[in-house]
CSV table of C-alpha atoms and ligand atoms in Angstrom, one decimal:
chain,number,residue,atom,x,y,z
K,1426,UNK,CA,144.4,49.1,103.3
K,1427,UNK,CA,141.2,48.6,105.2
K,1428,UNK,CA,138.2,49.8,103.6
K,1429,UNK,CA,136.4,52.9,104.0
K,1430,UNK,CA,133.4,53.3,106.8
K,1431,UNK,CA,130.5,56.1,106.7
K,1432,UNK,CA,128.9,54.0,110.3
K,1433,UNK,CA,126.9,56.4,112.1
K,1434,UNK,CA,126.7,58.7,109.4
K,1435,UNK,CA,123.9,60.5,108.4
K,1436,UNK,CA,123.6,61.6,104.7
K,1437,UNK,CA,120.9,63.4,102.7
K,1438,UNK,CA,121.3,63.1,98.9
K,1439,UNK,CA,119.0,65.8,96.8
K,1440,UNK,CA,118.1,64.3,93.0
K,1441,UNK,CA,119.1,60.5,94.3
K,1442,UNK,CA,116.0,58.9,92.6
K,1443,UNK,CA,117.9,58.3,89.4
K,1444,UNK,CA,120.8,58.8,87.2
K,1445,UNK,CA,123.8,59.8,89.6
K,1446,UNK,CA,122.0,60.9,93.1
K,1447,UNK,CA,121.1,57.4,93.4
K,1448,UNK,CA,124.6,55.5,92.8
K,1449,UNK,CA,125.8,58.1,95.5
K,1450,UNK,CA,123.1,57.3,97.8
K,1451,UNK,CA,123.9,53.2,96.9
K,1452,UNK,CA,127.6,53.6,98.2
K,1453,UNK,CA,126.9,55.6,101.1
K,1454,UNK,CA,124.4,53.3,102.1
K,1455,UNK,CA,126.4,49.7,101.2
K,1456,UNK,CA,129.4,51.8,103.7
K,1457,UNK,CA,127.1,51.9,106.9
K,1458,UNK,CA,125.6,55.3,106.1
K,1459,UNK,CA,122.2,56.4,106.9
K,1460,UNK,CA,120.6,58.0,104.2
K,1461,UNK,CA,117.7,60.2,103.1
K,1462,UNK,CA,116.9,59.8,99.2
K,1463,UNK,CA,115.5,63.0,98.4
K,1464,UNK,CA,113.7,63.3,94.7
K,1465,UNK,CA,111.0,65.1,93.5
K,1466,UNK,CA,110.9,62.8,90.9
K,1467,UNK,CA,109.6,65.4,88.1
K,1468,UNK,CA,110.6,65.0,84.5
K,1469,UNK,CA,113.9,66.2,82.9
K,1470,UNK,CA,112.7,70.2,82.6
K,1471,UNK,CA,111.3,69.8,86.4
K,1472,UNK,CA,107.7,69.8,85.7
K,1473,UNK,CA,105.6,67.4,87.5
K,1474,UNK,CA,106.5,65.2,90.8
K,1475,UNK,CA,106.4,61.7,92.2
K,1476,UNK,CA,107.7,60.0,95.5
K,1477,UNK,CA,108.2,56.8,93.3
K,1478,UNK,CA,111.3,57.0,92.4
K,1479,UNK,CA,112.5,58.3,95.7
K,1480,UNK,CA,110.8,55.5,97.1
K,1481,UNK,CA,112.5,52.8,95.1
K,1482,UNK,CA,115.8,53.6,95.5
K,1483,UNK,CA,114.9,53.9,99.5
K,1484,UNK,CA,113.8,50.1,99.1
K,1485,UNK,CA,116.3,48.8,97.0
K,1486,UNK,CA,118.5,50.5,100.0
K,1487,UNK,CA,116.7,49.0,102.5
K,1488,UNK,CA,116.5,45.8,101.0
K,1489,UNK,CA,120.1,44.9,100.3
K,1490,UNK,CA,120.4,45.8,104.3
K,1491,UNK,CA,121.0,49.3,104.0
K,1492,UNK,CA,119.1,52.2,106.1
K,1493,UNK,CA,117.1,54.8,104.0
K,1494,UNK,CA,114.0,57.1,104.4
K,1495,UNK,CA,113.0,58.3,101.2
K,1496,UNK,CA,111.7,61.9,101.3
K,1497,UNK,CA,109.9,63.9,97.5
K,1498,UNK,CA,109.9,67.3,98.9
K,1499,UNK,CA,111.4,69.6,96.3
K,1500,UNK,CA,115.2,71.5,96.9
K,1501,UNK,CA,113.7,74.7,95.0
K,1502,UNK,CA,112.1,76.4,98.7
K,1503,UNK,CA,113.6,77.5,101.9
K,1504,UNK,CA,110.5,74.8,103.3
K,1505,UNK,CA,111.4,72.4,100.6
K,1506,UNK,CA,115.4,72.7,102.2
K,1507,UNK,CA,114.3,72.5,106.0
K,1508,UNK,CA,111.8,70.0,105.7
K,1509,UNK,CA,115.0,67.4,103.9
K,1510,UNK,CA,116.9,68.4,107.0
K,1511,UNK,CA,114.6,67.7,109.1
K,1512,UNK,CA,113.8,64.4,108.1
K,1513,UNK,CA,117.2,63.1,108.9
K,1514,UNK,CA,116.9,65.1,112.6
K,1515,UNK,CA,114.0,62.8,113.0
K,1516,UNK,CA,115.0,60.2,111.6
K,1517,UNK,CA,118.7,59.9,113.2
K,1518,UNK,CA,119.5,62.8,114.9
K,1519,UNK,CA,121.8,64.7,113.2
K,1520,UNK,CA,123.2,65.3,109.8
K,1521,UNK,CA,126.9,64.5,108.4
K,1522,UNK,CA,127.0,65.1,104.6
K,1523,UNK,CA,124.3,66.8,102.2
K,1524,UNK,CA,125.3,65.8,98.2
K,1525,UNK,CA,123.5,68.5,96.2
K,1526,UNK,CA,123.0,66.9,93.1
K,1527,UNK,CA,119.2,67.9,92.1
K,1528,UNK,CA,119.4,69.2,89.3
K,1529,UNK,CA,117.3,70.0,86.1
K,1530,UNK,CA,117.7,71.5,82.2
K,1531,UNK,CA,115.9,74.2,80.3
K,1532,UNK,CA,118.5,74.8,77.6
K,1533,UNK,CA,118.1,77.5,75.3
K,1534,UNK,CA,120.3,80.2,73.0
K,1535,UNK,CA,120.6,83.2,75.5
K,1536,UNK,CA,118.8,85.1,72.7
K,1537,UNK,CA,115.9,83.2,73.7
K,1538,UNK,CA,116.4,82.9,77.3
K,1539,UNK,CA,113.4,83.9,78.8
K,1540,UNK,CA,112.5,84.2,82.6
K,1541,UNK,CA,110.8,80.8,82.7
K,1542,UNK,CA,113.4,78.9,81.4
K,1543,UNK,CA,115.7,81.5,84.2
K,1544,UNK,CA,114.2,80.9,87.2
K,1545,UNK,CA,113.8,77.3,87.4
K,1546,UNK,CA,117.1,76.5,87.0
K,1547,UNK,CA,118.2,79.1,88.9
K,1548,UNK,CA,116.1,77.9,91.8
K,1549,UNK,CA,117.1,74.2,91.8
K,1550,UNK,CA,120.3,73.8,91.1
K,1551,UNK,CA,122.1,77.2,92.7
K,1552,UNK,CA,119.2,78.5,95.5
K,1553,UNK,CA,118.4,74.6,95.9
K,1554,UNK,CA,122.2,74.1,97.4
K,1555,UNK,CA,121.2,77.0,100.0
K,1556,UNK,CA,117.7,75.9,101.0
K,1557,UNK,CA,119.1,72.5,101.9
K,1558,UNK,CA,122.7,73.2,103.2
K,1559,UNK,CA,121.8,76.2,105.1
K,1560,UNK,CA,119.6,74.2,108.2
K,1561,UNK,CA,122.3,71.5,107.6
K,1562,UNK,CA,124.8,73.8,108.1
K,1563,UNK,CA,123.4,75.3,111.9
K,1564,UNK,CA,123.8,71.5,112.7
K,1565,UNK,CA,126.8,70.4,111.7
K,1566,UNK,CA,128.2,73.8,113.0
K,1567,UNK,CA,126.6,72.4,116.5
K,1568,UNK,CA,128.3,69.1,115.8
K,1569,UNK,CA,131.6,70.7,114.3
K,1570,UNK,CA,131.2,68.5,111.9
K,1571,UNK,CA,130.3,68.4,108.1
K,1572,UNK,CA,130.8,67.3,105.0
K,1573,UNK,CA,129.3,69.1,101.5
K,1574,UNK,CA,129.0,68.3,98.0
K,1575,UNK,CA,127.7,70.5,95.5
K,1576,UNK,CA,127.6,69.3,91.5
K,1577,UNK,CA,128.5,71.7,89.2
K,1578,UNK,CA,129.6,71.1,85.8
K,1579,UNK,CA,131.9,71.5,82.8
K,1580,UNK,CA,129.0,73.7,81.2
K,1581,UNK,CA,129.6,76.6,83.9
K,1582,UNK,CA,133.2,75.8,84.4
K,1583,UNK,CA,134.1,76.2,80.6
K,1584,UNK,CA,130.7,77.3,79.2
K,1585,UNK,CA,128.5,75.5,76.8
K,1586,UNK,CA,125.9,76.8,73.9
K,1587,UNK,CA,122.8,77.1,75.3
K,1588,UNK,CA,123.2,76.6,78.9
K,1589,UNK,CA,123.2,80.5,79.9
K,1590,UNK,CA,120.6,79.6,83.0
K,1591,UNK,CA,122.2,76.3,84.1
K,1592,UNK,CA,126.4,77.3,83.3
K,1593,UNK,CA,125.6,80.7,85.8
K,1594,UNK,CA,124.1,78.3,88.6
K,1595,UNK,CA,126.6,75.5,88.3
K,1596,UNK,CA,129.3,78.3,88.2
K,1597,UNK,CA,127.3,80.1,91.3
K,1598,UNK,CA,127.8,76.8,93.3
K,1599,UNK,CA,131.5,77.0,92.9
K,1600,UNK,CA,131.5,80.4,94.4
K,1601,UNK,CA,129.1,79.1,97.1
K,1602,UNK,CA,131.4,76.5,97.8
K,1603,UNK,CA,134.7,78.1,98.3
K,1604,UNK,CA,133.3,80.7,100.7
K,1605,UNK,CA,131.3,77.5,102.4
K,1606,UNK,CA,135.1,76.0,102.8
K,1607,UNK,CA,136.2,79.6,103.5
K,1608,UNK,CA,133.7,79.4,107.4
K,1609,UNK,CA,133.2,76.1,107.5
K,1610,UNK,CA,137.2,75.4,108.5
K,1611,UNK,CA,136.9,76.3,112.4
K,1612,UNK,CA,133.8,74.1,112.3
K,1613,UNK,CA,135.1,71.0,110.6
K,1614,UNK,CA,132.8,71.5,107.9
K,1615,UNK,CA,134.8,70.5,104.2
K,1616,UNK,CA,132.7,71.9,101.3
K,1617,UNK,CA,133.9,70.3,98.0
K,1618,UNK,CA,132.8,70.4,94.0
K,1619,UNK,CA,132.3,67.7,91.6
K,1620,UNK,CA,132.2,68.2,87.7
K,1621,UNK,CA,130.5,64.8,86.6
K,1622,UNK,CA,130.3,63.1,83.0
K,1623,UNK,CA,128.0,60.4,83.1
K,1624,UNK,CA,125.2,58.5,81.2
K,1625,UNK,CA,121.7,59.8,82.2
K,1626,UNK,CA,118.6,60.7,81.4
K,1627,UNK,CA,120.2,63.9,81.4
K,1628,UNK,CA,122.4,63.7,79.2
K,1629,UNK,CA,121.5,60.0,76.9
K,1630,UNK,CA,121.3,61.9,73.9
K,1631,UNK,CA,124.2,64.6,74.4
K,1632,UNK,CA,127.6,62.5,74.9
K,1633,UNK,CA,128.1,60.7,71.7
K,1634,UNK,CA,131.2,58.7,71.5
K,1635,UNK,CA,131.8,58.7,75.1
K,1636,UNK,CA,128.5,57.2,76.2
K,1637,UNK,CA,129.3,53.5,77.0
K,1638,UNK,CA,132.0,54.7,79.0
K,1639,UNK,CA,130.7,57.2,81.5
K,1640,UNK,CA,128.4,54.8,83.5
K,1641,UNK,CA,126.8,56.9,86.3
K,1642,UNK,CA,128.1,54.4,89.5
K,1643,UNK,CA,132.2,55.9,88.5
K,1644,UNK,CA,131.0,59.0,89.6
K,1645,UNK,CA,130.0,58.2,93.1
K,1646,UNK,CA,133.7,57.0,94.7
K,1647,UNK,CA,135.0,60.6,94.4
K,1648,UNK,CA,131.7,61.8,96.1
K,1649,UNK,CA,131.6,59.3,99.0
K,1650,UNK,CA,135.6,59.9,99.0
K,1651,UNK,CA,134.8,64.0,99.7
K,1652,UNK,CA,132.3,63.4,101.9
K,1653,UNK,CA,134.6,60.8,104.2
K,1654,UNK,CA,135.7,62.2,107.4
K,1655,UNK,CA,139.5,61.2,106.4
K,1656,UNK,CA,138.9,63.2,103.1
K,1657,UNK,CA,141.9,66.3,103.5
K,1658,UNK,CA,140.1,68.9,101.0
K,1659,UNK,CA,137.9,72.2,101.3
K,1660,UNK,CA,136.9,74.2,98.8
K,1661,UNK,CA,138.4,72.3,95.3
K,1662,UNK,CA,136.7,71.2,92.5
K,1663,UNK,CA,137.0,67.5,91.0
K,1664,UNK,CA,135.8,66.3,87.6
K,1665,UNK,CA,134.9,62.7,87.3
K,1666,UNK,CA,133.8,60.3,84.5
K,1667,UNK,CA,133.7,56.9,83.2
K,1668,UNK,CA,136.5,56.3,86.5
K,1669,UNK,CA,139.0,58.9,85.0
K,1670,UNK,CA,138.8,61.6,88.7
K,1671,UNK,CA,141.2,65.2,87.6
K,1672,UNK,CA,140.9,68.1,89.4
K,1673,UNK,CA,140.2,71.6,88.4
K,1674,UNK,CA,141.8,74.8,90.1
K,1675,UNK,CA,141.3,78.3,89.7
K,1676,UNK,CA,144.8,79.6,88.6
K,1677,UNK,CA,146.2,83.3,88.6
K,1678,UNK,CA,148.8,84.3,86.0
K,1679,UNK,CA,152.0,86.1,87.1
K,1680,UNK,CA,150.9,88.9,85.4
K,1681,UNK,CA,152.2,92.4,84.8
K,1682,UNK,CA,152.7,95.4,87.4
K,1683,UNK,CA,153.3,98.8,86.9
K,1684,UNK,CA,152.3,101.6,89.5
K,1685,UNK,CA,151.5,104.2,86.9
K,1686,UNK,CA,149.7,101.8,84.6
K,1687,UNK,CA,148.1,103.5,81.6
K,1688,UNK,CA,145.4,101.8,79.0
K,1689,UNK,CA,148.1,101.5,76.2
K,1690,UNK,CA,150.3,99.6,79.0
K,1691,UNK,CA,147.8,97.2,79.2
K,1692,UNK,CA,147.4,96.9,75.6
K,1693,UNK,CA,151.8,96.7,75.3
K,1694,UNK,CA,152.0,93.9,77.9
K,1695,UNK,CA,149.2,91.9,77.2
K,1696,UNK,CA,150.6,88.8,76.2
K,1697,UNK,CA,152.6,88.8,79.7
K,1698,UNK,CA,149.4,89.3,81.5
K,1699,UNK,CA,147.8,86.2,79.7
K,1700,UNK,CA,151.1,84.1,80.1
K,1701,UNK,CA,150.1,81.1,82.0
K,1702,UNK,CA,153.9,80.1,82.8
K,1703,UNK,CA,154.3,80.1,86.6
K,1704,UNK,CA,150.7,80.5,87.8
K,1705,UNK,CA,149.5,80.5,91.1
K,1706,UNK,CA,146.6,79.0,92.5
K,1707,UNK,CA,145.4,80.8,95.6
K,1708,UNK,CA,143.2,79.0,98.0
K,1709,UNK,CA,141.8,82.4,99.2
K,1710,UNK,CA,141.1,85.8,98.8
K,1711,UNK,CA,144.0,86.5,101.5
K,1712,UNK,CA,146.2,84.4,99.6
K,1713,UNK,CA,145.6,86.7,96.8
K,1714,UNK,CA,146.0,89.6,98.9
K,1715,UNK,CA,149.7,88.4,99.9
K,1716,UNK,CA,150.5,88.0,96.1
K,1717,UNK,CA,149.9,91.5,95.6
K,1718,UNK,CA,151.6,92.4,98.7
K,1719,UNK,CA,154.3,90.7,97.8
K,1720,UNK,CA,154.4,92.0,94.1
K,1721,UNK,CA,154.6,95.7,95.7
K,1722,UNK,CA,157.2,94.8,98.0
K,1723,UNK,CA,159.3,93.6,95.7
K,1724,UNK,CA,159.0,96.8,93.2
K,1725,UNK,CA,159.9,99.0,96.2
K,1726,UNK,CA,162.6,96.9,97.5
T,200,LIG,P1,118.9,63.0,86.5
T,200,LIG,O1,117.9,63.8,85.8
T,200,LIG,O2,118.9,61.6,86.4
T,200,LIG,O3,118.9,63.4,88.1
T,200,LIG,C1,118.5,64.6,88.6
T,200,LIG,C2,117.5,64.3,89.7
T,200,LIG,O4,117.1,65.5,90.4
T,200,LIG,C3,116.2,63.7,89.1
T,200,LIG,O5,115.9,62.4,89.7
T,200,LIG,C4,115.2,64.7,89.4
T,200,LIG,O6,113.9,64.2,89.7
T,200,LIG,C5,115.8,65.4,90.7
T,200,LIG,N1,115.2,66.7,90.9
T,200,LIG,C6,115.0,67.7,90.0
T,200,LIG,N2,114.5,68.8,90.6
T,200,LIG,C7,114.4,68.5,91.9
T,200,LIG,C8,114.0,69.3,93.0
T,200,LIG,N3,113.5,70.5,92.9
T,200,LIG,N4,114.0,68.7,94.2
T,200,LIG,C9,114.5,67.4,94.4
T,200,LIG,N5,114.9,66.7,93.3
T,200,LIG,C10,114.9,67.2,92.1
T,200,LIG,O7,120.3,63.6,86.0
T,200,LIG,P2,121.8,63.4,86.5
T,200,LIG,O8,122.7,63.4,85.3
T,200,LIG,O9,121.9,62.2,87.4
T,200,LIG,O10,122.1,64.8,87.3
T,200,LIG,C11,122.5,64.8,88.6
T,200,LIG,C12,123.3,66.1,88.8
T,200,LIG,O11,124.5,66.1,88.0
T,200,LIG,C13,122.5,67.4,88.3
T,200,LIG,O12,122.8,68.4,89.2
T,200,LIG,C14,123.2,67.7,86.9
T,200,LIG,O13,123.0,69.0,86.6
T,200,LIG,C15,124.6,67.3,87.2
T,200,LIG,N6,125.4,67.0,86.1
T,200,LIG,C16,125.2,65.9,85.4
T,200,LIG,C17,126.0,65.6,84.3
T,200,LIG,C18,126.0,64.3,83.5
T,200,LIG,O14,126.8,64.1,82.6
T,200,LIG,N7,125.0,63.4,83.8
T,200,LIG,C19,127.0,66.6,83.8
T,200,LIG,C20,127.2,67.7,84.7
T,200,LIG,C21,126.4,67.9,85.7
């Protein structure tokens, strides 16, 4: 099988001055693609910026014969966003794939969750994914063309103590997603998730056992694959680390009808509601609308 190409392609990678932004910026790159290497290049809790690591991973790019601008505006402003996009306009013309993958912690209980340790988050890692993939988005919808990927996490997916801020943004860029593959379809524009595990500054002191395994540079294959034009998928959600790639879906139980439903009905049936034997997994809110359609039919028939 021949390998795969990103020639011609323009891609902006937000956070790719380190840890996992850079290894998908290094693939892209090694495959033909053009790329902008966006950082701010503050520390772990976002305070503070520098273009040097930005800059480095633009070189080490550029060096190995690669193309890269690096850029150290920040993902956490609707000027922050444009000014990314823009770069690659200038730069190249147009824009292919944006990987939002800034990202920064402020854990604490919820108890203690206070509006600093909120907002932050909140505004990198969920509003950050709109800043930047919204001017994207007018252009590849002039190129009907596009590819997106946003990094969530198991910590929103499943929840995790202490992550209140960052589990609600990460979950909010699922959302974001699916309705992004919901209007991107007529376009050509994929929008796709990834739930990484992977030794970073993140996370060096947080994965235990499972920390010589999950080397940052096995996340980036399913990345580059979801941002390839030959990649089939909208609107799913992947999980990768230390080169073992699942997928999570959002699944709908069978569950339990009954047209004069009363709270003690709920309370009777309960376990049939929960039962997970024979799921579905809609791709869609009409999808879902059909299964309830169908479930009335079928009572009346
Ligand atoms: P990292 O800290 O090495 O990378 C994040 C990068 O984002 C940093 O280089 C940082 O300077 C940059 N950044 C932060 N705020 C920014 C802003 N406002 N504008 C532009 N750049 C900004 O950590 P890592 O692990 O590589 O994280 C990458 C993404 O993966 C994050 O979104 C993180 O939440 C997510 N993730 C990582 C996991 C892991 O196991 N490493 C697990 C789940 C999610």
């Amino acid at each position: 099988m021949s390998a795969l190409s990103f020639e011609n392609r323009v891609a902006i990678v937000t956070g790719a001055g380190g840890g996992l932004g850079r290894e998908h910026a290094l693939l892209l790159a090694s495959r033909g693609a053009q790329v902008v290497v966006n950082d701010l290049g503050g520390a772990v809790d976002g305070s503070g910026s520098d273009l040097g690591p930005a800059a480095r991973v633009a070189k080490e790019i550029n060096d190995a014969g690669g193309v890269a601008v690096a850029d150290g505006n920040s993902v956490s402003s609707p000027e922050g966003g444009e000014a990314i996009v823009q770069r690659a306009i200038d730069e190249w013309g147009r824009i292919d794939i944006v990987i939002n993958n800034a990202g920064i912690l402020r854990d604490k209980t919820f108890q203690s969750m206070t509006q600093d340790l909120l907002d932050p988050v909140i505004d990198v890692h969920l509003k950050g994914a709109f800043y930047v993939t919204r001017p994207a988005w007018v252009k590849m919808r002039e190129q009907r063309y596009g590819r997106i990927v946003n990094t969530a996490s198991a910590s929103g997916i499943l929840g995790n103590f202490g992550q209140s801020n960052y589990g609600a943004a990460k979950m909010g860029l699922v959302g974001l997603t699916r309705v992004l593959a919901a209007e991107g379809a007529k376009y050509g524009i994929r929008a796709n998730v990834i739930a990484p595990v992977a030794r970073t500054r993140m996370t060096e002191d947080l994965l235990g056992p499972l920390a010589d395994k999950v080397r940052p540079e096995l996340v980036a294959p399913i990345v580059a694959w979801l941002c390839h034009e030959d990649c089939p998928v909208t609107g799913e959600i992947y999980s990768a680390g230390g080169g073992r790639i699942a997928r999570y879906f959002i699944g709908l139980t069978r569950g339990y009808y009954n047209p004069t439903l009363t709270l003690e009905d709920v309370r009777d049936h309960f376990g049939q509601i929960r039962d997970e034997a024979d799921y579905l997994v809609p791709g869609g809110v009409p999808e879902e609308f059909a299964e309830l359609a169908r479930v009335f039919r079928e009572h009346d028939a």
